Amino acid sequence: MKKILACTLACGVLLAGCGQKPDDRVATLEGEVKALTVELEQEQARNETLQDQVTKLDGDLRDSRGDADELALKVSKLSSKNEELVDEIDALKTKLESAEARTTTPTPEEPSVSEPTVETPEKTPEDTPETTPPAPDPKVKQRLTDLLPLVKTGTDREALNEAVELIYGSDKQTRDDFITEIQTWVKNEPNNKYARLTLARALTTRFQDLEGKFMKQGELAGQIRTETEKALETDPDYYEAVHFLAILEVNYPAFTPEFKGADKDLDKALELQKTLTWEDHFADIYTAYAQWHRKQ
């Protein structure tokens, strides 16, 4: 408005000095007023546009601060979990050292006492009782039957964990029956990553049946690794398979190439975790990493 008044006054003085007619002066002033009015409206429009931009930038800034706070909270949680894992590892290491010290401490020999020799007749094969394998538990068999459809969805990790725990603690026949079911699933769906990983996990329960048979244990470990790798051939970013393979490799002897290359799968698991919602079993990777470094 100040611009308009100033221009109007200046025009009036100029026209008066020039001796213009009143009508001409009025027409000239009206033209100036209209031009200034248009300019004022344009300035107001630009001001409103700038104000909208300021409001948007302020909103973006608040969103960015919120994201930063959320990321900081996640980092804080991960840091605290990592510290807890380090403490647990140190405690386990202390217990292990104490146990090793106890086993290496010589114990005093007790004086030998001569006992009268009693001759016992040698047992013939007919006299040796045969060990009868434990009978399958009907309740366990029924529970595994109920869990199998959930396991075959491929997404119910709790059902799979329960099934693996059940066959691990059960008799050999129950283990074999369940593994046969999964092998049939794999045969029918060879490109199903869930079927392959389920078979790999189920096969881990057979190590207890091969106690002392190191060659067979090595063959079983190779079979487990093969099934896991076939799952990853179908989906290289299948987190559960990467997670399982990384931990499997860490448990190989330290001189093996599988153990030496475990860090690559551990790194990949950590990268994939960044894209997923945190779950408790993600912490297994941190524990496995610590174990891998300790065994170097």
Short mmCIF file of N, CA and C in Angstrom, two decimals, residues 131-248:
data_model
loop_
_atom_site.label_atom_id
_atom_site.label_comp_id
_atom_site.label_asym_id
_atom_site.label_seq_id
_atom_site.Cartn_x
_atom_site.Cartn_y
_atom_site.Cartn_z
N THR A 131 19.01 -105.77 23.54
CA THR A 131 18.43 -104.48 23.95
C THR A 131 17.25 -104.16 23.04
N THR A 132 16.12 -103.98 23.65
CA THR A 132 14.91 -103.67 22.88
C THR A 132 14.78 -102.16 22.72
N PRO A 133 14.70 -101.66 21.50
CA PRO A 133 14.55 -100.21 21.32
C PRO A 133 13.25 -99.73 21.94
N PRO A 134 13.26 -98.50 22.47
CA PRO A 134 12.04 -97.98 23.09
C PRO A 134 10.91 -97.87 22.08
N ALA A 135 9.72 -98.16 22.56
CA ALA A 135 8.54 -98.09 21.67
C ALA A 135 8.16 -96.64 21.43
N PRO A 136 7.68 -96.32 20.24
CA PRO A 136 7.24 -94.94 19.96
C PRO A 136 6.13 -94.50 20.92
N ASP A 137 6.20 -93.25 21.31
CA ASP A 137 5.19 -92.68 22.20
C ASP A 137 3.99 -92.24 21.36
N PRO A 138 2.80 -92.80 21.58
CA PRO A 138 1.63 -92.43 20.77
C PRO A 138 1.30 -90.94 20.83
N LYS A 139 1.52 -90.32 22.00
CA LYS A 139 1.22 -88.90 22.14
C LYS A 139 2.16 -88.05 21.27
N VAL A 140 3.43 -88.45 21.24
CA VAL A 140 4.40 -87.73 20.41
C VAL A 140 4.06 -87.90 18.93
N LYS A 141 3.72 -89.14 18.55
CA LYS A 141 3.36 -89.40 17.16
C LYS A 141 2.15 -88.57 16.74
N GLN A 142 1.16 -88.47 17.63
CA GLN A 142 -0.04 -87.70 17.31
C GLN A 142 0.28 -86.21 17.20
N ARG A 143 1.13 -85.73 18.12
CA ARG A 143 1.49 -84.31 18.08
C ARG A 143 2.25 -83.98 16.79
N LEU A 144 3.14 -84.87 16.36
CA LEU A 144 3.87 -84.65 15.12
C LEU A 144 2.92 -84.66 13.92
N THR A 145 1.91 -85.53 13.98
CA THR A 145 0.91 -85.57 12.91
C THR A 145 0.16 -84.24 12.84
N ASP A 146 -0.15 -83.67 14.02
CA ASP A 146 -0.85 -82.38 14.05
C ASP A 146 0.04 -81.24 13.56
N LEU A 147 1.34 -81.33 13.85
CA LEU A 147 2.25 -80.24 13.49
C LEU A 147 2.63 -80.26 12.01
N LEU A 148 2.59 -81.43 11.39
CA LEU A 148 3.09 -81.56 10.02
C LEU A 148 2.44 -80.58 9.04
N PRO A 149 1.10 -80.40 9.03
CA PRO A 149 0.50 -79.43 8.10
C PRO A 149 1.00 -78.00 8.35
N LEU A 150 1.23 -77.65 9.62
CA LEU A 150 1.74 -76.31 9.94
C LEU A 150 3.18 -76.16 9.46
N VAL A 151 3.97 -77.22 9.64
CA VAL A 151 5.36 -77.20 9.18
C VAL A 151 5.41 -77.01 7.66
N LYS A 152 4.49 -77.65 6.95
CA LYS A 152 4.51 -77.61 5.49
C LYS A 152 4.07 -76.26 4.92
N THR A 153 3.53 -75.37 5.77
CA THR A 153 3.25 -74.02 5.28
C THR A 153 4.54 -73.27 5.00
N GLY A 154 5.61 -73.67 5.70
CA GLY A 154 6.91 -73.05 5.50
C GLY A 154 7.10 -71.75 6.24
N THR A 155 6.05 -71.23 6.85
CA THR A 155 6.14 -69.92 7.52
C THR A 155 5.93 -70.02 9.03
N ASP A 156 5.58 -71.19 9.53
CA ASP A 156 5.33 -71.36 10.97
C ASP A 156 6.61 -71.89 11.62
N ARG A 157 7.49 -70.96 11.99
CA ARG A 157 8.78 -71.36 12.56
C ARG A 157 8.63 -72.02 13.92
N GLU A 158 7.62 -71.60 14.69
CA GLU A 158 7.40 -72.21 16.01
C GLU A 158 6.99 -73.67 15.87
N ALA A 159 6.15 -73.98 14.88
CA ALA A 159 5.73 -75.37 14.67
C ALA A 159 6.93 -76.22 14.27
N LEU A 160 7.80 -75.69 13.41
CA LEU A 160 8.99 -76.44 13.00
C LEU A 160 9.93 -76.66 14.18
N ASN A 161 10.13 -75.63 15.00
CA ASN A 161 11.00 -75.78 16.18
C ASN A 161 10.47 -76.85 17.11
N GLU A 162 9.15 -76.85 17.34
CA GLU A 162 8.56 -77.86 18.23
C GLU A 162 8.72 -79.26 17.65
N ALA A 163 8.50 -79.40 16.35
CA ALA A 163 8.63 -80.72 15.71
C ALA A 163 10.06 -81.24 15.82
N VAL A 164 11.04 -80.39 15.58
CA VAL A 164 12.44 -80.81 15.66
C VAL A 164 12.80 -81.21 17.09
N GLU A 165 12.32 -80.44 18.07
CA GLU A 165 12.58 -80.78 19.47
C GLU A 165 11.94 -82.12 19.84
N LEU A 166 10.74 -82.37 19.33
CA LEU A 166 10.05 -83.63 19.64
C LEU A 166 10.80 -84.83 19.08
N ILE A 167 11.21 -84.76 17.81
CA ILE A 167 11.88 -85.93 17.24
C ILE A 167 13.29 -86.10 17.81
N TYR A 168 13.90 -84.98 18.24
CA TYR A 168 15.23 -85.09 18.87
C TYR A 168 15.14 -85.86 20.18
N GLY A 169 14.10 -85.60 20.95
CA GLY A 169 13.96 -86.26 22.24
C GLY A 169 13.21 -87.57 22.19
N SER A 170 12.84 -88.01 21.00
CA SER A 170 12.04 -89.23 20.86
C SER A 170 12.92 -90.41 20.48
N ASP A 171 12.28 -91.54 20.17
CA ASP A 171 13.01 -92.75 19.78
C ASP A 171 13.40 -92.66 18.30
N LYS A 172 14.33 -93.52 17.90
CA LYS A 172 14.85 -93.50 16.53
C LYS A 172 13.76 -93.75 15.50
N GLN A 173 12.83 -94.66 15.81
CA GLN A 173 11.78 -94.97 14.85
C GLN A 173 10.91 -93.75 14.55
N THR A 174 10.58 -93.00 15.60
CA THR A 174 9.78 -91.79 15.41
C THR A 174 10.54 -90.77 14.58
N ARG A 175 11.85 -90.65 14.85
CA ARG A 175 12.67 -89.73 14.06
C ARG A 175 12.66 -90.12 12.58
N ASP A 176 12.89 -91.40 12.35
CA ASP A 176 12.96 -91.87 10.96
C ASP A 176 11.62 -91.67 10.23
N ASP A 177 10.53 -91.92 10.94
CA ASP A 177 9.21 -91.77 10.31
C ASP A 177 8.95 -90.32 9.90
N PHE A 178 9.29 -89.39 10.80
CA PHE A 178 9.06 -87.97 10.50
C PHE A 178 9.96 -87.52 9.35
N ILE A 179 11.22 -87.93 9.39
CA ILE A 179 12.16 -87.53 8.33
C ILE A 179 11.71 -88.10 6.98
N THR A 180 11.16 -89.32 7.00
CA THR A 180 10.63 -89.90 5.76
C THR A 180 9.50 -89.06 5.19
N GLU A 181 8.64 -88.54 6.08
CA GLU A 181 7.55 -87.66 5.64
C GLU A 181 8.11 -86.42 4.94
N ILE A 182 9.16 -85.84 5.51
CA ILE A 182 9.74 -84.62 4.94
C ILE A 182 10.46 -84.95 3.63
N GLN A 183 11.12 -86.10 3.57
CA GLN A 183 11.79 -86.50 2.33
C GLN A 183 10.78 -86.67 1.19
N THR A 184 9.61 -87.20 1.51
CA THR A 184 8.55 -87.34 0.50
C THR A 184 8.09 -85.96 0.03
N TRP A 185 7.98 -85.03 0.97
CA TRP A 185 7.61 -83.65 0.62
C TRP A 185 8.64 -83.05 -0.35
N VAL A 186 9.93 -83.24 -0.04
CA VAL A 186 11.00 -82.72 -0.91
C VAL A 186 10.94 -83.38 -2.28
N LYS A 187 10.69 -84.68 -2.30
CA LYS A 187 10.62 -85.40 -3.58
C LYS A 187 9.48 -84.86 -4.45
N ASN A 188 8.36 -84.56 -3.82
CA ASN A 188 7.20 -84.04 -4.57
C ASN A 188 7.38 -82.58 -4.97
N GLU A 189 8.14 -81.82 -4.17
CA GLU A 189 8.35 -80.39 -4.46
C GLU A 189 9.84 -80.08 -4.35
N PRO A 190 10.64 -80.51 -5.31
CA PRO A 190 12.10 -80.36 -5.20
C PRO A 190 12.58 -78.91 -5.18
N ASN A 191 11.78 -77.98 -5.67
CA ASN A 191 12.18 -76.57 -5.69
C ASN A 191 11.56 -75.76 -4.56
N ASN A 192 11.00 -76.46 -3.57
CA ASN A 192 10.39 -75.78 -2.43
C ASN A 192 11.47 -75.51 -1.38
N LYS A 193 11.81 -74.24 -1.20
CA LYS A 193 12.89 -73.90 -0.25
C LYS A 193 12.53 -74.27 1.18
N TYR A 194 11.24 -74.19 1.53
CA TYR A 194 10.83 -74.54 2.89
C TYR A 194 11.01 -76.03 3.13
N ALA A 195 10.67 -76.85 2.14
CA ALA A 195 10.83 -78.30 2.28
C ALA A 195 12.30 -78.66 2.46
N ARG A 196 13.18 -78.04 1.67
CA ARG A 196 14.62 -78.34 1.75
C ARG A 196 15.19 -77.99 3.12
N LEU A 197 14.84 -76.78 3.62
CA LEU A 197 15.38 -76.37 4.91
C LEU A 197 14.80 -77.21 6.04
N THR A 198 13.51 -77.57 5.95
CA THR A 198 12.90 -78.42 6.97
C THR A 198 13.61 -79.76 7.04
N LEU A 199 13.94 -80.34 5.88
CA LEU A 199 14.67 -81.61 5.86
C LEU A 199 16.05 -81.45 6.48
N ALA A 200 16.74 -80.36 6.16
CA ALA A 200 18.07 -80.12 6.73
C ALA A 200 18.00 -80.06 8.25
N ARG A 201 17.02 -79.34 8.77
CA ARG A 201 16.90 -79.22 10.23
C ARG A 201 16.52 -80.54 10.88
N ALA A 202 15.64 -81.30 10.23
CA ALA A 202 15.24 -82.59 10.79
C ALA A 202 16.42 -83.57 10.81
N LEU A 203 17.26 -83.51 9.79
CA LEU A 203 18.41 -84.43 9.72
C LEU A 203 19.41 -84.19 10.85
N THR A 204 19.45 -82.98 11.40
CA THR A 204 20.40 -82.71 12.50
C THR A 204 20.12 -83.58 13.71
N THR A 205 18.90 -84.09 13.85
CA THR A 205 18.57 -84.92 15.02
C THR A 205 19.16 -86.31 14.91
N ARG A 206 19.71 -86.67 13.76
CA ARG A 206 20.28 -88.01 13.58
C ARG A 206 21.71 -88.14 14.08
N PHE A 207 22.34 -87.03 14.44
CA PHE A 207 23.71 -87.12 14.96
C PHE A 207 23.77 -88.01 16.21
N GLN A 208 22.73 -87.97 17.03
CA GLN A 208 22.73 -88.78 18.25
C GLN A 208 22.70 -90.27 17.95
N ASP A 209 22.23 -90.65 16.76
CA ASP A 209 22.22 -92.06 16.37
C ASP A 209 23.56 -92.51 15.80
N LEU A 210 24.49 -91.57 15.61
CA LEU A 210 25.79 -91.90 15.01
C LEU A 210 26.94 -91.59 15.96
N GLU A 211 26.70 -91.71 17.25
CA GLU A 211 27.72 -91.39 18.24
C GLU A 211 28.94 -92.28 18.05
N GLY A 212 30.11 -91.65 17.93
CA GLY A 212 31.35 -92.40 17.74
C GLY A 212 31.63 -92.80 16.30
N LYS A 213 30.68 -92.63 15.40
CA LYS A 213 30.86 -93.00 13.99
C LYS A 213 31.17 -91.72 13.20
N PHE A 214 32.44 -91.33 13.25
CA PHE A 214 32.82 -90.01 12.74
C PHE A 214 32.67 -89.91 11.22
N MET A 215 32.93 -90.98 10.50
CA MET A 215 32.78 -90.94 9.05
C MET A 215 31.31 -90.71 8.67
N LYS A 216 30.42 -91.41 9.35
CA LYS A 216 29.00 -91.26 9.06
C LYS A 216 28.51 -89.87 9.48
N GLN A 217 29.08 -89.35 10.58
CA GLN A 217 28.71 -88.00 11.00
C GLN A 217 29.10 -86.98 9.93
N GLY A 218 30.28 -87.17 9.33
CA GLY A 218 30.72 -86.28 8.26
C GLY A 218 29.81 -86.35 7.04
N GLU A 219 29.37 -87.58 6.71
CA GLU A 219 28.45 -87.74 5.58
C GLU A 219 27.11 -87.05 5.87
N LEU A 220 26.65 -87.18 7.12
CA LEU A 220 25.38 -86.55 7.49
C LEU A 220 25.49 -85.03 7.42
N ALA A 221 26.62 -84.49 7.90
CA ALA A 221 26.82 -83.03 7.84
C ALA A 221 26.81 -82.55 6.39
N GLY A 222 27.43 -83.33 5.50
CA GLY A 222 27.43 -82.97 4.09
C GLY A 222 26.03 -82.98 3.49
N GLN A 223 25.22 -83.95 3.91
CA GLN A 223 23.84 -84.03 3.42
C GLN A 223 23.02 -82.83 3.90
N ILE A 224 23.21 -82.47 5.16
CA ILE A 224 22.50 -81.31 5.72
C ILE A 224 22.89 -80.04 4.97
N ARG A 225 24.19 -79.88 4.72
CA ARG A 225 24.67 -78.69 4.00
C ARG A 225 24.10 -78.65 2.58
N THR A 226 24.04 -79.81 1.92
CA THR A 226 23.52 -79.87 0.55
C THR A 226 22.07 -79.42 0.49
N GLU A 227 21.25 -79.90 1.43
CA GLU A 227 19.83 -79.52 1.44
C GLU A 227 19.67 -78.02 1.67
N THR A 228 20.50 -77.46 2.55
CA THR A 228 20.42 -76.02 2.83
C THR A 228 20.83 -75.21 1.61
N GLU A 229 21.89 -75.64 0.93
CA GLU A 229 22.34 -74.92 -0.26
C GLU A 229 21.31 -74.99 -1.38
N LYS A 230 20.60 -76.11 -1.48
CA LYS A 230 19.55 -76.22 -2.50
C LYS A 230 18.40 -75.26 -2.20
N ALA A 231 18.11 -75.05 -0.92
CA ALA A 231 17.10 -74.05 -0.56
C ALA A 231 17.55 -72.66 -0.99
N LEU A 232 18.86 -72.38 -0.84
CA LEU A 232 19.38 -71.06 -1.21
C LEU A 232 19.52 -70.91 -2.73
N GLU A 233 19.62 -72.01 -3.45
CA GLU A 233 19.61 -71.92 -4.92
C GLU A 233 18.26 -71.40 -5.40
N THR A 234 17.20 -71.80 -4.70
CA THR A 234 15.86 -71.33 -5.06
C THR A 234 15.67 -69.86 -4.69
N ASP A 235 16.20 -69.48 -3.50
CA ASP A 235 16.07 -68.10 -3.03
C ASP A 235 17.34 -67.72 -2.28
N PRO A 236 18.30 -67.04 -2.94
CA PRO A 236 19.58 -66.70 -2.29
C PRO A 236 19.42 -65.82 -1.06
N ASP A 237 18.31 -65.09 -0.94
CA ASP A 237 18.09 -64.20 0.21
C ASP A 237 17.11 -64.79 1.22
N TYR A 238 16.94 -66.11 1.21
CA TYR A 238 16.07 -66.78 2.18
C TYR A 238 16.78 -66.75 3.54
N TYR A 239 16.35 -65.81 4.42
CA TYR A 239 17.09 -65.55 5.65
C TYR A 239 17.26 -66.79 6.52
N GLU A 240 16.19 -67.56 6.72
CA GLU A 240 16.27 -68.70 7.63
C GLU A 240 17.33 -69.70 7.16
N ALA A 241 17.47 -69.87 5.84
CA ALA A 241 18.49 -70.79 5.32
C ALA A 241 19.89 -70.22 5.51
N VAL A 242 20.05 -68.91 5.27
CA VAL A 242 21.35 -68.26 5.49
C VAL A 242 21.74 -68.36 6.97
N HIS A 243 20.78 -68.10 7.84
CA HIS A 243 20.97 -68.18 9.29
C HIS A 243 21.43 -69.59 9.69
N PHE A 244 20.73 -70.60 9.21
CA PHE A 244 21.03 -71.99 9.56
C PHE A 244 22.40 -72.41 9.03
N LEU A 245 22.71 -72.04 7.77
CA LEU A 245 23.98 -72.42 7.16
C LEU A 245 25.15 -71.77 7.89
N ALA A 246 25.01 -70.50 8.26
CA ALA A 246 26.10 -69.80 8.95
C ALA A 246 26.43 -70.48 10.28
N ILE A 247 25.41 -70.83 11.05
CA ILE A 247 25.64 -71.48 12.34
C ILE A 247 26.18 -72.89 12.14
N LEU A 248 25.70 -73.59 11.11
CA LEU A 248 26.23 -74.92 10.80
C LEU A 248 27.72 -74.85 10.50
#
